Coordinates of C-alpha atoms (C1' of nucleotides) in Angstrom, one line a residue:
Chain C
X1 CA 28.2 19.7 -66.3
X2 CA 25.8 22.7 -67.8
X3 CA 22.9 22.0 -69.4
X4 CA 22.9 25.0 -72.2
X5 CA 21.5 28.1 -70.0
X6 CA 19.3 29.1 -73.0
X7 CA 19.0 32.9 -72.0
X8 CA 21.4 35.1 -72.9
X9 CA 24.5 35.2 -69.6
X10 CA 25.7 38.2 -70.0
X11 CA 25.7 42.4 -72.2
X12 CA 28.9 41.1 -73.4
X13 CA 27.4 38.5 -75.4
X14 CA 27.9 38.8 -78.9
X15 CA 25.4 38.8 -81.6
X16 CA 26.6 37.0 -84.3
X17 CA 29.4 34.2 -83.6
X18 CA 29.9 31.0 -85.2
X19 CA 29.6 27.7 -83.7
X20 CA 33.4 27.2 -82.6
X21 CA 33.5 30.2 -80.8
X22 CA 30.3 29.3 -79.2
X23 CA 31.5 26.3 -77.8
X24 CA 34.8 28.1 -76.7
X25 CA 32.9 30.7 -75.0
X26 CA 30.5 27.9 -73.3
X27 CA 33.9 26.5 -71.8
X28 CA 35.0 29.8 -70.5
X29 CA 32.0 30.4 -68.8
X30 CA 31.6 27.0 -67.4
X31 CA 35.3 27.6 -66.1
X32 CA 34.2 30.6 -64.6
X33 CA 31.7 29.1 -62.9
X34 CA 34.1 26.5 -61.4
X35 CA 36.2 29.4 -60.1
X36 CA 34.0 31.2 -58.4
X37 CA 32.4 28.1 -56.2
X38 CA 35.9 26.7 -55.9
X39 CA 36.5 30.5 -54.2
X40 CA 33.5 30.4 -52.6
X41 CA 33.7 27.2 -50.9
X42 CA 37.3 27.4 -49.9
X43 CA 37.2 30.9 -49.0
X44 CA 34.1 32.3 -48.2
X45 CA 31.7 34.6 -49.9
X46 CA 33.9 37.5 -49.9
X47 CA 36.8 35.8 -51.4
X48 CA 34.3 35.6 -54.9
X49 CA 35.1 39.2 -56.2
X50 CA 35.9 39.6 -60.3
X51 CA 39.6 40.1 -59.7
X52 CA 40.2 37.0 -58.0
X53 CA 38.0 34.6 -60.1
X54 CA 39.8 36.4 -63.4
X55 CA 43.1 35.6 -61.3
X56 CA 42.0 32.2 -60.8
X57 CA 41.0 31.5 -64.4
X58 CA 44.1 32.9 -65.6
X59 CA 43.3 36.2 -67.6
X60 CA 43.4 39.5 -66.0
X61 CA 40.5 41.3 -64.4
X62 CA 38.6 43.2 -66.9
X63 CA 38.8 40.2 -69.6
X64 CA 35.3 39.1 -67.2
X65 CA 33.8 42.1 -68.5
X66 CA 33.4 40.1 -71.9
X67 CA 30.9 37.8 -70.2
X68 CA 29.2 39.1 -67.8
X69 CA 28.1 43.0 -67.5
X70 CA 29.4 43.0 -64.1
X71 CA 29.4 42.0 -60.4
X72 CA 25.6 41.5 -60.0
X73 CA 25.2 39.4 -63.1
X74 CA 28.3 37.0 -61.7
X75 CA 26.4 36.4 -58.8
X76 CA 23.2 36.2 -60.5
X77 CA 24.5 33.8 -63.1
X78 CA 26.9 31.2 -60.1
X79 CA 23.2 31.4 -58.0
X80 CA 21.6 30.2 -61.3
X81 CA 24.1 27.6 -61.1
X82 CA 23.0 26.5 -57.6
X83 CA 19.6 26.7 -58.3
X84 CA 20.0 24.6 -61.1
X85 CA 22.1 21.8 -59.2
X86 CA 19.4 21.8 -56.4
X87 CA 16.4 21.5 -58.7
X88 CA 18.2 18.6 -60.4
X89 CA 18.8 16.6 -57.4
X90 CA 15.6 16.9 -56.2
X91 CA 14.8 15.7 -59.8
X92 CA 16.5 12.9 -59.4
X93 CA 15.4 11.9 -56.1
X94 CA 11.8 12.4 -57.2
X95 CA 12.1 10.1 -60.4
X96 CA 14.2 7.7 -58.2
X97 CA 11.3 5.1 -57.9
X98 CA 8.9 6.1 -60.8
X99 CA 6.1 3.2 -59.5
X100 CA 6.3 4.7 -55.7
X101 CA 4.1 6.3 -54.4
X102 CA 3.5 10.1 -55.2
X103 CA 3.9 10.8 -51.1
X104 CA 6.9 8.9 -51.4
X105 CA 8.1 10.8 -54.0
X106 CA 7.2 14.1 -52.5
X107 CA 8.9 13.7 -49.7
X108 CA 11.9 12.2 -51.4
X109 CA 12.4 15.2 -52.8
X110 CA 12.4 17.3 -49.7
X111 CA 14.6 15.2 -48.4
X112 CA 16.8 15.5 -51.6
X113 CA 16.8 19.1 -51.1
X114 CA 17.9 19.3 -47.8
X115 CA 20.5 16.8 -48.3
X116 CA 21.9 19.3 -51.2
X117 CA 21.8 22.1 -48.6
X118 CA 24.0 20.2 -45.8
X119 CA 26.5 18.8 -48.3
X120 CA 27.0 21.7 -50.2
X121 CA 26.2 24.6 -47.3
X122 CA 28.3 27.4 -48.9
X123 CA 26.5 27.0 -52.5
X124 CA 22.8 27.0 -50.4
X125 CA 24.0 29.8 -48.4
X126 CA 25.2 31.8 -50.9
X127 CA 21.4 31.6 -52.7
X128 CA 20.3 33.7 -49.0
X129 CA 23.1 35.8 -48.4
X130 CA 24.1 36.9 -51.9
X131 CA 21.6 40.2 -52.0
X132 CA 19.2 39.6 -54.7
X133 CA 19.7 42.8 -56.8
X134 CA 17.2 44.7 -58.8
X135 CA 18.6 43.1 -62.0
X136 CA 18.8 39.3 -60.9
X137 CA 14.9 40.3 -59.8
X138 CA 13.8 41.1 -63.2
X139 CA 11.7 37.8 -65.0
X140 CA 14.2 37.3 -67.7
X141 CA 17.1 37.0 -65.4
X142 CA 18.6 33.7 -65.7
X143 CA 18.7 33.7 -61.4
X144 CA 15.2 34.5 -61.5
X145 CA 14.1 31.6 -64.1
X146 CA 16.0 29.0 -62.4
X147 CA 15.0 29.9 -58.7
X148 CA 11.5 29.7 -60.6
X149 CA 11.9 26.4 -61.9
X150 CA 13.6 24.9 -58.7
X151 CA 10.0 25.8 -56.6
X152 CA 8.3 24.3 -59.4
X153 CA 9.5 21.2 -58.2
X154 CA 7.8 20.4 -55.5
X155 CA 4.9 22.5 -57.0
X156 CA 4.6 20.1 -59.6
X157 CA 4.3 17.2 -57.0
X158 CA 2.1 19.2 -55.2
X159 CA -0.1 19.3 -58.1
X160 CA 0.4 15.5 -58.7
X161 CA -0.4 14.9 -55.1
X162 CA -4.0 17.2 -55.5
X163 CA -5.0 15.6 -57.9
X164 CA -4.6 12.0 -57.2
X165 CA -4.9 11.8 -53.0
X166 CA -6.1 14.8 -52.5
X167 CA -5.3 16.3 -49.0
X168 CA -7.5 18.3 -46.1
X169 CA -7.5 22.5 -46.7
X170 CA -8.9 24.9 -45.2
X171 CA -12.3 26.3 -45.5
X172 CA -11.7 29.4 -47.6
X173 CA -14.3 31.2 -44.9
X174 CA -11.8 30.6 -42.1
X175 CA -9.3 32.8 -44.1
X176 CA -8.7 36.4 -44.1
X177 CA -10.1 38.5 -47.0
X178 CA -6.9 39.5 -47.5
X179 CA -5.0 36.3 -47.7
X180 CA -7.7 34.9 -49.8
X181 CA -6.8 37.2 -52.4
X182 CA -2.9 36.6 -52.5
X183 CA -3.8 32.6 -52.6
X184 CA -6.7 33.6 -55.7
X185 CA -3.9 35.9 -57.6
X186 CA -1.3 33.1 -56.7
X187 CA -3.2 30.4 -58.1
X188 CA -3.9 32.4 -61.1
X189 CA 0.3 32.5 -61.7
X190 CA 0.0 29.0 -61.5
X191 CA -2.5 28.4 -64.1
X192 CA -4.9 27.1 -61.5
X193 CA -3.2 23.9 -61.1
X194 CA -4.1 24.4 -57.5
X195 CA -7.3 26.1 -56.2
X196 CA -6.5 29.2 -53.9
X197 CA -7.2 26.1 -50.4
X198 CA -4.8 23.9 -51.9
X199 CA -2.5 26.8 -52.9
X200 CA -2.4 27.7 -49.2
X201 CA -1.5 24.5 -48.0
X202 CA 1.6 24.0 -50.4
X203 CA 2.8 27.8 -49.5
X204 CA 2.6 26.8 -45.8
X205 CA 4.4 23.3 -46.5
X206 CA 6.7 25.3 -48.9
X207 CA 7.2 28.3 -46.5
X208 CA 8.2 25.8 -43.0
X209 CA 10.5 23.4 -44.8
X210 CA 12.4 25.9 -46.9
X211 CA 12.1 28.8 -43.7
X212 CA 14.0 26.1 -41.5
X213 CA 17.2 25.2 -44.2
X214 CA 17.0 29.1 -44.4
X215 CA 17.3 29.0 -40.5
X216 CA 20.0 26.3 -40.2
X217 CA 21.9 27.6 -43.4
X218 CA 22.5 31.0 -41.9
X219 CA 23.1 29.6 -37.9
X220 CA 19.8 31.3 -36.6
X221 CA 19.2 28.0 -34.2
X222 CA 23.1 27.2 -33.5
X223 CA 22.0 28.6 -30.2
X224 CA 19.6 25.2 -29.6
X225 CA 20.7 22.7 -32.1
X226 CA 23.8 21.3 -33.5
X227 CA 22.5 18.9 -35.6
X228 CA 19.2 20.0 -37.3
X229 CA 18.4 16.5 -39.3
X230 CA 16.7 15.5 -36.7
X231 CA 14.5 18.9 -36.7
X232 CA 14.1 18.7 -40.1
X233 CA 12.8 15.5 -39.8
X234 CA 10.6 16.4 -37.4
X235 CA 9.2 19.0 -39.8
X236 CA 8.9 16.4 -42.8
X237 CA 6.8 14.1 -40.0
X238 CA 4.4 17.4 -39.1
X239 CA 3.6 18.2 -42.6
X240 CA 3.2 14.7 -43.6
X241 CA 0.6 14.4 -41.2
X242 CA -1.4 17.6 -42.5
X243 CA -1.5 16.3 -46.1
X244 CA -2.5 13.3 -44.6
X245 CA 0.0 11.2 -46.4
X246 CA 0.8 7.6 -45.7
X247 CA 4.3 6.5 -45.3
X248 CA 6.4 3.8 -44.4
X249 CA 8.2 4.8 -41.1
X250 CA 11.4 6.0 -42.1
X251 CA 13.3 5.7 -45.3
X252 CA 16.9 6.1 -46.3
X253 CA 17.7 10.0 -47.0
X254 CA 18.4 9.8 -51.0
X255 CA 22.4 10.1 -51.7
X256 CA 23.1 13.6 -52.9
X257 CA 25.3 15.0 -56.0
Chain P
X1 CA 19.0 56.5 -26.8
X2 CA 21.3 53.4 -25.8
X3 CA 21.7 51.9 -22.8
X4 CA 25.2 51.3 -21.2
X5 CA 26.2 48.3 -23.4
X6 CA 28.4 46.6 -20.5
X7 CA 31.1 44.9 -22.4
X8 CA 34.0 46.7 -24.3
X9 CA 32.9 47.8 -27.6
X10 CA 36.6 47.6 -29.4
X11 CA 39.7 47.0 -29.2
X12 CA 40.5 50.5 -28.9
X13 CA 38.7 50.7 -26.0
X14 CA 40.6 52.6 -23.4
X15 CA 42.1 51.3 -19.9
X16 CA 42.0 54.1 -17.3
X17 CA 39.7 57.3 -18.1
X18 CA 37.7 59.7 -16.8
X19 CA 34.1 60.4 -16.6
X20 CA 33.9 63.4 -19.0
X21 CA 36.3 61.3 -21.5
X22 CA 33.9 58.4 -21.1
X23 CA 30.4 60.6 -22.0
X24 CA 32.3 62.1 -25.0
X25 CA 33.7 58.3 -26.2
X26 CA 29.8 57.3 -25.4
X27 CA 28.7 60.4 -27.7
X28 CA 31.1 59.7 -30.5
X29 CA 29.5 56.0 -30.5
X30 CA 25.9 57.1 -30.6
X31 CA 27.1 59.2 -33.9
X32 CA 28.7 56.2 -35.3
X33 CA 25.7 53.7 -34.7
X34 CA 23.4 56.7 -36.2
X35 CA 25.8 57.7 -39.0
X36 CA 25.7 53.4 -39.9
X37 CA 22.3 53.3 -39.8
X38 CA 21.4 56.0 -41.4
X39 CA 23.8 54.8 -44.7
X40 CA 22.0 51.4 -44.6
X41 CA 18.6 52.5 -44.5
X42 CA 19.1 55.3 -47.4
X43 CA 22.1 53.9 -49.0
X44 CA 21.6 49.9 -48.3
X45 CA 23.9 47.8 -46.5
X46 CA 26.8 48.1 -49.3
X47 CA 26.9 51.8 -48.2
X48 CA 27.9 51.0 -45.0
X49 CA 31.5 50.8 -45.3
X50 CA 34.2 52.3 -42.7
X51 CA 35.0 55.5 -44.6
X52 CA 31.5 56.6 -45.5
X53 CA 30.4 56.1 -42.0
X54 CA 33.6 58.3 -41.1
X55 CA 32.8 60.8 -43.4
X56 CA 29.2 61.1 -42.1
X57 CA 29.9 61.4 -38.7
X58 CA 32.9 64.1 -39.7
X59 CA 36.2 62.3 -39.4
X60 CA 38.3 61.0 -41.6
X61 CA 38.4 56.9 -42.4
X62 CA 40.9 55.6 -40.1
X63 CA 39.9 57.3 -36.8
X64 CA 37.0 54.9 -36.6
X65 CA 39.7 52.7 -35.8
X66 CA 39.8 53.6 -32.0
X67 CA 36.3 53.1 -31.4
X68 CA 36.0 49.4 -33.0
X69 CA 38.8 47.3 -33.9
X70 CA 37.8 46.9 -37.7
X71 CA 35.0 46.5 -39.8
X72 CA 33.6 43.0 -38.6
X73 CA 33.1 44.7 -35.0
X74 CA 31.5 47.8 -36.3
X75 CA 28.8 45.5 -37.9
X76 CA 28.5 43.6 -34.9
X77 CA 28.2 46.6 -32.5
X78 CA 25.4 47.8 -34.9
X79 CA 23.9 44.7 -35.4
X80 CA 23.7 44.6 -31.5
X81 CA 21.8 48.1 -31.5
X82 CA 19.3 46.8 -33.3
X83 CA 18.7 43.6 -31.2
X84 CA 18.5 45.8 -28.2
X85 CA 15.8 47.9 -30.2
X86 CA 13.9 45.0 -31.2
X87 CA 13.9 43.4 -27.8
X88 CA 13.2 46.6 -26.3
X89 CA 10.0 46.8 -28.4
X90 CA 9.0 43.7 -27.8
X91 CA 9.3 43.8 -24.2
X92 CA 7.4 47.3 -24.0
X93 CA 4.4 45.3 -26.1
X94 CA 4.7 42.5 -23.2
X95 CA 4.5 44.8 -20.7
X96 CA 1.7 47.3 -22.1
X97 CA -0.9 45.0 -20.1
X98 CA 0.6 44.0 -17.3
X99 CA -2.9 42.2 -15.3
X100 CA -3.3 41.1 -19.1
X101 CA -3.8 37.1 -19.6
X102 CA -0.1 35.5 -20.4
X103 CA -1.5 34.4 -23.8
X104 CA -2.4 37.9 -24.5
X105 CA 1.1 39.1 -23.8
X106 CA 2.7 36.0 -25.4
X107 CA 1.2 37.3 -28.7
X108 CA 1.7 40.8 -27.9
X109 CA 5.1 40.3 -28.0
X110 CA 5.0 38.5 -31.2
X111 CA 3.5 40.8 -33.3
X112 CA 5.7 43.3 -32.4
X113 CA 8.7 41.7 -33.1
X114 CA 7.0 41.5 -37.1
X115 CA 5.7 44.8 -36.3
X116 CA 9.3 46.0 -35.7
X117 CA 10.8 44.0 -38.5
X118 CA 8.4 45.2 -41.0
X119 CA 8.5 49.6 -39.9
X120 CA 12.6 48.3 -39.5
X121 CA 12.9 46.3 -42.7
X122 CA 16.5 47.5 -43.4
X123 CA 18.1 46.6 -40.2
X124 CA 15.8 43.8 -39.4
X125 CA 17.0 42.6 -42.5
X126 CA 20.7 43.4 -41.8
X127 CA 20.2 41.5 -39.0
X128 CA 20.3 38.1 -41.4
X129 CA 22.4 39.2 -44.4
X130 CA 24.9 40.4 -42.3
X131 CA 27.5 37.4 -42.7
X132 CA 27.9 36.4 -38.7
X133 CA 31.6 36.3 -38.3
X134 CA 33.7 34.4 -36.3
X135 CA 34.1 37.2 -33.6
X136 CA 30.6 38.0 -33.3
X137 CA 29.9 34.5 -32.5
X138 CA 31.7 34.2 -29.5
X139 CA 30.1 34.8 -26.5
X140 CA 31.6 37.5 -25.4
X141 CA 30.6 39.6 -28.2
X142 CA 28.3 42.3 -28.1
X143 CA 26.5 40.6 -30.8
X144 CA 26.2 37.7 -29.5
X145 CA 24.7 38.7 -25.8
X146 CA 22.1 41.3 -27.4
X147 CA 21.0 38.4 -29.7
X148 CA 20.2 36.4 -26.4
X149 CA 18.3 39.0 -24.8
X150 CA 16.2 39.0 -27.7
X151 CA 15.4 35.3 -27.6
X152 CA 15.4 35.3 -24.1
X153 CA 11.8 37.7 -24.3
X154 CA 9.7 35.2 -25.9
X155 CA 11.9 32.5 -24.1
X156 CA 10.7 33.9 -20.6
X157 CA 7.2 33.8 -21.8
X158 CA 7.0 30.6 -22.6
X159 CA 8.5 29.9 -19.5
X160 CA 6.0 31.7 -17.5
X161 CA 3.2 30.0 -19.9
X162 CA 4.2 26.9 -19.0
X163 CA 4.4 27.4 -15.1
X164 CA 1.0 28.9 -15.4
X165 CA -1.0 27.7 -17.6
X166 CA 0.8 24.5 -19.1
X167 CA 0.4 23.6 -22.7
X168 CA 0.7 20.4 -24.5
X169 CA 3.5 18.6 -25.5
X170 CA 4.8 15.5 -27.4
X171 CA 5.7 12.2 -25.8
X172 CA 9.2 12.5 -25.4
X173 CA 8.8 8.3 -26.7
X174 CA 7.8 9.9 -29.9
X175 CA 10.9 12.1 -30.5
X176 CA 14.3 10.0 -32.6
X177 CA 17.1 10.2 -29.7
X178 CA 19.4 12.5 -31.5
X179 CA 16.6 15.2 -31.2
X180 CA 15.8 13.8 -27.3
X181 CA 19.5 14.7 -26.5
X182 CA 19.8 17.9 -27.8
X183 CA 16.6 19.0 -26.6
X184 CA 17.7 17.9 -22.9
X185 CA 21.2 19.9 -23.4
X186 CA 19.3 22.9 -24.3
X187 CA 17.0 22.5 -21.5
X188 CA 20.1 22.4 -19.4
X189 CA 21.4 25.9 -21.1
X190 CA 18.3 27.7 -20.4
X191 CA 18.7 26.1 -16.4
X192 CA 15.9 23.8 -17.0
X193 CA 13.1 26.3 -17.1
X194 CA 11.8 24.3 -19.5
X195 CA 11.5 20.5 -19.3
X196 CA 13.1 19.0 -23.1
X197 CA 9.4 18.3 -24.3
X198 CA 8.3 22.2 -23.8
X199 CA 11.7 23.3 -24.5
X200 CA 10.9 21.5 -28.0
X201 CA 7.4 23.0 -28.5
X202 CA 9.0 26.3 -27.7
X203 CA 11.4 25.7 -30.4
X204 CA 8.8 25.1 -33.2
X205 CA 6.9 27.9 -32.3
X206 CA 10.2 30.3 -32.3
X207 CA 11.8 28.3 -35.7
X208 CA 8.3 29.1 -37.5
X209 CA 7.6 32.6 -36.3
X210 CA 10.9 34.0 -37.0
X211 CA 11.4 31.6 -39.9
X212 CA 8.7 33.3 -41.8
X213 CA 10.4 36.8 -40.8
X214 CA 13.6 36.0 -42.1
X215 CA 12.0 34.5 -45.1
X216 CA 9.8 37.7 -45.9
X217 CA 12.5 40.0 -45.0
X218 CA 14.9 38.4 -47.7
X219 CA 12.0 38.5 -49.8
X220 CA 11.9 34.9 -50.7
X221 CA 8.5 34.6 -50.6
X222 CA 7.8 37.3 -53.5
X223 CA 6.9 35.0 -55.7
X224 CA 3.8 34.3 -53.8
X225 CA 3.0 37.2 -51.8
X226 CA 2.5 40.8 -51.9
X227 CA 1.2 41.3 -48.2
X228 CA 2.7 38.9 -45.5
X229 CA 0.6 40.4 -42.8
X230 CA -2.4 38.0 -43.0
X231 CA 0.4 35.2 -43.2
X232 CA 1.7 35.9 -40.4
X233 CA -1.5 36.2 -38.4
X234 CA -2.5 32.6 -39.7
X235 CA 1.0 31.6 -38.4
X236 CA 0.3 33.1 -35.3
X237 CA -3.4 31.5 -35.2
X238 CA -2.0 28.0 -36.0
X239 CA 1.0 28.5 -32.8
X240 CA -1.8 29.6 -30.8
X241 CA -3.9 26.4 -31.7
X242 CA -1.1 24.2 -30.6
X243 CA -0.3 26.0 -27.3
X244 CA -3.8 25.6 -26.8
X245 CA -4.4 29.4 -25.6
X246 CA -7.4 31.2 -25.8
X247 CA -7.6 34.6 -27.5
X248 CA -10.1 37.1 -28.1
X249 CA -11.0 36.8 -31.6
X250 CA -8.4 39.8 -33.2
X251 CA -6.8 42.0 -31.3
X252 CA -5.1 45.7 -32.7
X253 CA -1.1 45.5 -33.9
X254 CA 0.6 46.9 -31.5
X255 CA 2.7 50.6 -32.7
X256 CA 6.1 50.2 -32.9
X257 CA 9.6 51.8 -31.7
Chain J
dA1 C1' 43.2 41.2 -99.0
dT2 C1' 40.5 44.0 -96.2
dG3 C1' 37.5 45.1 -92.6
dT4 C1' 34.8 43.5 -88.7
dT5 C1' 34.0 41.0 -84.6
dT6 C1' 35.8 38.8 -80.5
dA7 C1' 38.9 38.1 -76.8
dC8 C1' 41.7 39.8 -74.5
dT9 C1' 45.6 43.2 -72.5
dT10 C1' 47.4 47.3 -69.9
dA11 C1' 46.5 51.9 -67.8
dA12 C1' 43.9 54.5 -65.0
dT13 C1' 40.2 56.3 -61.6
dG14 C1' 38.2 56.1 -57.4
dG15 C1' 36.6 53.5 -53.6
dC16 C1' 37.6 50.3 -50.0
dT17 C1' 40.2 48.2 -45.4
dC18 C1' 43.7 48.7 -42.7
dT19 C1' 48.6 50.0 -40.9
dA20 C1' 52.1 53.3 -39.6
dA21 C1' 53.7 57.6 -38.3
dA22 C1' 52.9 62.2 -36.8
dT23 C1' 50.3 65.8 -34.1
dA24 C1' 47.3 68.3 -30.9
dA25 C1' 44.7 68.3 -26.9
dA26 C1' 43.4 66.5 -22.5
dA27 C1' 44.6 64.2 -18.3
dC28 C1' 47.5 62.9 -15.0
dT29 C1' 52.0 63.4 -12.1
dA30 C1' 55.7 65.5 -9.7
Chain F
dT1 C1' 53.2 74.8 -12.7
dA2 C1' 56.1 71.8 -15.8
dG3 C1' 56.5 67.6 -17.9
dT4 C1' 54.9 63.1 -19.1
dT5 C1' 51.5 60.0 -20.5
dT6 C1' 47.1 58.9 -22.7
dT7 C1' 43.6 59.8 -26.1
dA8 C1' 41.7 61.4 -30.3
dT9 C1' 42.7 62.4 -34.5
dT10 C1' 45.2 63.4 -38.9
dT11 C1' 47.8 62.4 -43.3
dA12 C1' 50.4 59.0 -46.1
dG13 C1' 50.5 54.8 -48.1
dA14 C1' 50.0 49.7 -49.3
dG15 C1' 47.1 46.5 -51.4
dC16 C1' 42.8 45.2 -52.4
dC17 C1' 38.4 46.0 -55.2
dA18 C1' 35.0 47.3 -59.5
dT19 C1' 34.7 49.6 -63.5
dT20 C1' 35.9 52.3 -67.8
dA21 C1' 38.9 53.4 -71.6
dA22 C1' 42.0 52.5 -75.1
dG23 C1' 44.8 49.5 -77.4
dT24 C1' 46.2 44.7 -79.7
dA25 C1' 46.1 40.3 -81.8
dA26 C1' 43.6 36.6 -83.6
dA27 C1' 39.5 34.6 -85.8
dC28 C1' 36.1 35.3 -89.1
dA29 C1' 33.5 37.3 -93.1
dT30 C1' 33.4 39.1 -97.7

DNA sequence: ATGTTTACTTAATGGCTCTAAATAAAACTA
DNA sequence: TAGTTTTATTTAGAGCCATTAAGTAAACAT
């Protein structure tokens, strides 16, 4: 199920261990794992404490302490999880059709990522309502890395996209002062894969699609809609037309993990 | 500092009593709301537990029992208190220029619902993170009616927009069915002051402006920007585009509550 | 064989929600 | 005015929770 994490989980890690115990303690922690979403999903958000994943696990309480330092770095570690999961469906959907077209591709994977979002709603929830906590903030956090490389996603087919077909932006000059600095220090993080115009456009694409699953994910617009697919669609269609992509009319919504 | 709420606040809410019983029960309320929000501005929203809220207002833990039936309806009445606030604020920026064009107001209105959120980010924020429980998602709920009022202020002024001075909207032919009927249903919720078309451009407008709040307030767009101010303004720019009003070129943030 | 590291255990502290029972004051009622 | 009800509050307690401390048994290293 887990591709090795590569940073370090938890304080309770040991330094030197030999390769058995390695691969016991991989188990463990993917069992861990299991526990808390299996709480999460059939319980709710508050049923994920460290008691009752121990519990569920089958040692007692404390024993957690061994692999994670505590509370915020369980919850930092099962949203790593997540974000993993979701980066590698999207993953999948993009490198579905290889020989499609890169605005195919692009918007497969939107669709991918919504389609993780509705059938796994407590999992995407949890990555909004679990409070991001100074720790899981820090760079080296393994939350932090793989919310980092689940954007790059669609960055990188952003990027693709730019460089190949590359689509209308803005005249810098329209832009406030202001912003056009954020977009120049933005790029910069980026390597300048994307001039600070281009950068713009993908935030604003980024910012919409992932602003409504944030929206439908925590019921903000159960007062209008009941089913948002349609919305979301709606969205895809909108920002489609302002990268000036060509697509066929409507294709299937890639199958989910 | 509150208005008469209406509805019952808890379950503990008394049958027959009398006036000076009532102002004292009224009191003790405002001291809880304040005691709540004072804990989750200084403290954060972990700090604002039953007993702590208790202990700041000066009685002990289980007292705050007759004022709300349990936890869930202590963070719905306070969650409500800040709706009010918010739609308070915005209405006093809709109303600052009454002979003022509608578009002026319209926008009025919108920046000081990010001009509350941002000088308010603790309880604007509380206002998402705060898991929406079954309860406070009935109707009845304090929650859920102060929540309305609040979408009913920009609601009411795209409703007067639209009698007045009519903005575009799609070709109903151009919207999938699924969206067609639920746009028509909530049409019919808000007594058809809005035909489903507007009703949908409303919508957008409404999922993109408060989108980005909730998306800056639970600072998911760190990664990109340090200053959403300017983002928000081009948000606002672009909305304004598409309801085809015309503004003066910038006008002054409005101050806040 | 001995000592260290790892993976746990139980015990304990202090906080939390919430229930139950008791108590004092205020308000009604007769 | 005397007595009863209603309201506001308290303390006691059960059962969670996170976290720390101290102890134990097995695996490993030398």
């Amino acid at each position: 199920m887990s591709i090795p994490a590569g940073a370090d989980e938890g304080s309770g890690m040991p330094a030197r261990t030999t390769e058995r115990r390695r691969r016991l303690r991989e188990a463990t922690l993917d069992e861990i794992h299991a526990a808390a979403r299996r709480l999460l999903v059939d319980k709710g958000p508050a049923a994920v404490t460290i008691n009752a994943v121990a519990r569920e696990v089958g040692m007692s309480g404390p024993a957690l302490y061994h692999y994670y330092a505590g509370y915020d770095e369980l919850v930092g570690a099962v949203t790593a999880g997540f974000f993993r999961e979701l980066a590698e469906a999207m993953g999948r959907a993009r490198d579905a059709h290889p020989g499609a077209p890169i605005a195919e591709r692009l918007v497969a994977a939107c669709r991918a990522m919504r389609a993780w979002a509705t059938t796994h709603p407590a999992e995407f929830g949890w990555i909004f309502a679990s409070p991001v906590t100074p720790s899981n903030r820090q760079p080296a956090s393994a939350r932090h890395q793989a919310a980092q490389r689940f954007e790059q996603i669609l960055l990188d087919l952003f990027v693709e996209l730019w460089r190949t077909h590359p689509f209308p932006v803005p005249d810098p000059a329209d832009l406030p002062p202001s912003l056009r600095e954020q977009l120049a220090a933005y790029s910069d993080t980026i390597g300048g894969l994307l001039p600070p115009e281009a950068a713009h456009v993908f935030l604003t694409c980024w910012t919409r699609m992932y602003g409504l699953l944030c929206m439908e994910v925590l019921h903000q617009l159960d007062f209008a809609y009941t089913d948002m697919e349609p919305v979301f669609e709606e969205c895809l269609r909108d920002l489609a037309g302002r990268l000036a992509l060509d697509l066929p009319a409507q294709s299937a919504t890639p199958p989910a993990t």
